[in-house]
Structure formats: C-alpha cells, structure tokens
mmCIF file of C-alpha atoms in Angstrom:
data_model
loop_
_atom_site.group_PDB
_atom_site.id
_atom_site.type_symbol
_atom_site.label_atom_id
_atom_site.label_comp_id
_atom_site.label_asym_id
_atom_site.label_seq_id
_atom_site.Cartn_x
_atom_site.Cartn_y
_atom_site.Cartn_z
ATOM 1 C CA MET A 224 0.000 0.000 0.000
ATOM 2 C CA THR A 225 1.421 3.361 -1.003
ATOM 3 C CA LEU A 226 1.250 6.519 1.046
ATOM 4 C CA PRO A 227 -1.220 9.163 -0.136
ATOM 5 C CA PRO A 228 0.128 12.449 -1.490
ATOM 6 C CA PRO A 229 0.464 14.572 1.671
ATOM 7 C CA ALA A 230 -0.416 17.964 0.165
ATOM 8 C CA GLU A 231 -3.573 16.726 -1.530
ATOM 9 C CA LEU A 232 -4.673 14.818 1.562
ATOM 10 C CA ALA A 233 -4.066 17.839 3.806
ATOM 11 C CA VAL A 234 -6.070 20.119 1.506
ATOM 12 C CA PHE A 235 -8.938 17.627 1.339
ATOM 13 C CA MET A 236 -8.952 17.213 5.105
ATOM 14 C CA GLY A 237 -9.006 20.990 5.485
ATOM 15 C CA GLN A 238 -11.926 21.224 3.091
ATOM 16 C CA VAL A 239 -13.880 18.589 5.006
ATOM 17 C CA LEU A 240 -13.109 20.291 8.324
ATOM 18 C CA VAL A 241 -14.192 23.731 7.116
ATOM 19 C CA LEU A 242 -17.342 22.403 5.449
ATOM 20 C CA SER A 243 -18.231 20.388 8.556
ATOM 21 C CA MET A 244 -17.819 23.460 10.741
ATOM 22 C CA TYR A 245 -19.912 25.445 8.261
ATOM 23 C CA GLY A 246 -22.605 22.755 8.350
ATOM 24 C CA LEU A 247 -22.752 22.865 12.134
ATOM 25 C CA THR A 248 -22.885 26.658 12.075
ATOM 26 C CA VAL A 249 -25.630 26.895 9.463
ATOM 27 C CA SER A 250 -27.723 24.175 11.107
ATOM 28 C CA GLY A 251 -28.245 26.458 14.097
ATOM 29 C CA HIS A 252 -30.152 28.930 11.902
ATOM 30 C CA PHE A 253 -32.996 26.557 11.090
ATOM 31 C CA PRO A 254 -35.929 26.777 11.714
ATOM 32 C CA ARG A 255 -36.358 30.483 11.152
ATOM 33 C CA GLU A 256 -37.332 31.352 14.739
ATOM 34 C CA PHE A 257 -33.865 30.309 15.941
ATOM 35 C CA ARG A 258 -32.023 32.762 13.680
ATOM 36 C CA ALA A 259 -30.087 35.657 15.107
ATOM 37 C CA PRO A 260 -31.552 39.106 14.421
ATOM 38 C CA SER A 261 -28.675 39.816 12.026
ATOM 39 C CA LEU A 262 -29.906 36.977 9.804
ATOM 40 C CA THR A 263 -33.574 37.953 9.686
ATOM 41 C CA SER A 264 -33.030 41.072 7.564
ATOM 42 C CA ALA A 265 -32.910 40.967 3.769
ATOM 43 C CA LEU A 266 -29.113 41.158 3.811
ATOM 44 C CA GLY A 267 -28.917 38.417 6.439
ATOM 45 C CA ILE A 268 -31.168 36.116 4.435
ATOM 46 C CA ALA A 269 -29.062 36.769 1.328
ATOM 47 C CA VAL A 270 -25.878 35.951 3.258
ATOM 48 C CA LEU A 271 -27.406 32.765 4.659
ATOM 49 C CA TRP A 272 -28.662 31.364 1.364
ATOM 50 C CA SER A 273 -25.727 32.507 -0.787
ATOM 51 C CA THR A 274 -23.176 30.962 1.573
ATOM 52 C CA LEU A 275 -25.281 27.807 1.636
ATOM 53 C CA ALA A 276 -25.183 27.623 -2.174
ATOM 54 C CA VAL A 277 -21.430 28.263 -2.244
ATOM 55 C CA ALA A 278 -20.848 25.603 0.426
ATOM 56 C CA ALA A 279 -22.852 23.091 -1.614
ATOM 57 C CA CYS A 280 -20.664 23.819 -4.653
ATOM 58 C CA LEU A 281 -17.535 23.549 -2.505
ATOM 59 C CA THR A 282 -18.692 20.156 -1.242
ATOM 60 C CA VAL A 283 -19.060 18.861 -4.787
ATOM 61 C CA PHE A 284 -15.654 20.313 -5.694
ATOM 62 C CA ALA A 285 -13.996 18.733 -2.629
ATOM 63 C CA LEU A 286 -15.460 15.330 -3.448
ATOM 64 C CA ALA A 287 -14.358 15.591 -7.085
ATOM 65 C CA PHE A 288 -10.875 16.675 -5.987
ATOM 66 C CA ALA A 289 -10.564 13.754 -3.574
ATOM 67 C CA TRP A 290 -11.890 11.304 -6.147
ATOM 68 C CA ARG A 291 -9.121 12.277 -8.583
ATOM 69 C CA ARG A 292 -6.207 12.991 -6.243
ATOM 70 C CA VAL A 293 -6.584 11.109 -2.941
ATOM 71 C CA PRO A 294 -6.790 7.329 -2.456
ATOM 72 C CA THR A 295 -10.167 6.209 -1.143
ATOM 73 C CA TYR A 296 -8.831 4.782 2.116
ATOM 74 C CA ALA A 297 -7.019 8.025 2.923
ATOM 75 C CA ALA A 298 -10.047 10.154 2.034
ATOM 76 C CA VAL A 299 -12.323 8.086 4.280
ATOM 77 C CA ILE A 300 -9.937 8.081 7.232
ATOM 78 C CA GLY A 301 -8.831 11.707 6.904
ATOM 79 C CA GLY A 302 -12.267 13.082 6.070
ATOM 80 C CA GLY A 303 -13.935 11.044 8.797
ATOM 81 C CA GLY A 304 -11.480 12.327 11.359
ATOM 82 C CA MET A 305 -12.230 15.899 10.365
ATOM 83 C CA VAL A 306 -15.986 15.344 10.632
ATOM 84 C CA LEU A 307 -15.489 13.963 14.136
ATOM 85 C CA ILE A 308 -13.225 16.775 15.318
ATOM 86 C CA ALA A 309 -15.297 19.654 13.869
ATOM 87 C CA PRO A 310 -17.721 19.962 16.824
ATOM 88 C CA LEU A 311 -14.818 20.009 19.260
ATOM 89 C CA LEU A 312 -13.146 22.853 17.373
ATOM 90 C CA LEU A 313 -16.393 24.799 17.010
ATOM 91 C CA GLN A 314 -17.330 24.567 20.683
ATOM 92 C CA PRO A 315 -14.820 27.115 22.093
ATOM 93 C CA LEU A 316 -15.754 29.759 19.502
ATOM 94 C CA PRO A 317 -17.957 32.576 20.824
ATOM 95 C CA ASP A 318 -21.704 32.292 20.302
ATOM 96 C CA SER A 319 -21.759 35.678 18.577
ATOM 97 C CA PHE A 320 -19.436 34.256 15.922
ATOM 98 C CA VAL A 321 -21.263 30.962 15.436
ATOM 99 C CA ASN A 322 -24.777 32.424 15.566
ATOM 100 C CA GLY A 323 -24.141 35.452 13.370
ATOM 101 C CA ARG A 324 -23.077 36.256 9.840
ATOM 102 C CA ARG A 325 -19.372 36.135 10.618
ATOM 103 C CA GLY A 326 -19.263 32.376 11.093
ATOM 104 C CA LEU A 327 -21.028 31.731 7.810
ATOM 105 C CA LEU A 328 -18.813 34.158 5.909
ATOM 106 C CA VAL A 329 -15.534 33.047 7.497
ATOM 107 C CA PHE A 330 -16.112 29.338 6.904
ATOM 108 C CA THR A 331 -17.242 29.997 3.335
ATOM 109 C CA ALA A 332 -14.168 32.153 2.695
ATOM 110 C CA LEU A 333 -11.894 29.472 4.144
ATOM 111 C CA GLY A 334 -13.577 26.898 1.915
ATOM 112 C CA LEU A 335 -13.027 29.089 -1.137
ATOM 113 C CA GLY A 336 -9.382 29.544 -0.194
ATOM 114 C CA LEU A 337 -8.874 25.806 0.160
ATOM 115 C CA ALA A 338 -10.641 25.220 -3.155
ATOM 116 C CA ALA A 339 -8.237 27.667 -4.808
ATOM 117 C CA LEU A 340 -5.324 25.822 -3.218
ATOM 118 C CA ALA A 341 -6.720 22.492 -4.435
ATOM 119 C CA ARG A 342 -7.025 23.964 -7.914
ATOM 120 C CA GLN A 343 -3.343 24.938 -7.813
ATOM 121 C CA LEU A 344 -2.430 21.361 -6.887
ATOM 122 C CA THR A 345 -4.269 19.971 -9.915
ATOM 123 C CA VAL A 346 -2.483 22.176 -12.438
#
C-alpha cells in the first residue's frame, strides 16, 4: 500500500473540516425562529442562502478533488477524522461568531481559499 500524497490529503482534510464546521454553524439557523436578528433582515437572508449555495458547490468540488487525487482509504480516514473533530473545534468559539453572519462568511471564505489551493495542486 502506497502513502497518499500529503499535500492533496491535507487540503482535502481541510476542506472537510471547514465544510463540517460550516454545516454545524448553518444548522443552528434553522428553523427560522432560531435565527439571530442579524440573519432575519434581507441582507442576512441573502448571506445565509448565498453561503449555503457556495458551500454546496464547494462540497461537490472537494469530493471531485478527492476522487481524482486522494486514495479512497485516505479520504475516508482523513475526512472522517475531520468530521469527528469539527464539533470540538467549534465549541470554544464565541456564540456571537457561530450564531451570526461572521461564522457563515468566514467558513465559506476558508472553503473558497482551500478550493483555490486544491485547484493549484491539480495544475
């Protein structure tokens, strides 16, 4: 059994971690009555749904990247570890970050940055 490429595996694991943390953050905004006041305005709703659409695209991109560049066993082990550790890393963050726009925007921006890095690795 050969070792997986470390850079590709690290980028994929980062993508899974960021998207898992985003998923936990966005899940706290549903149903509507649980949303923070900053996400009930028109701008807040636009931020919520646009980051959700971008995160969905990033998920598809991360899976396609892993399918082409990372062995299946490494993707399952590395990605699974990131899914398990995401709640532990999200827990110490302040509620104002997790429950507001900042969490959604930061995790989406990190996902976009990792997608750009993954793109550089495929060239």
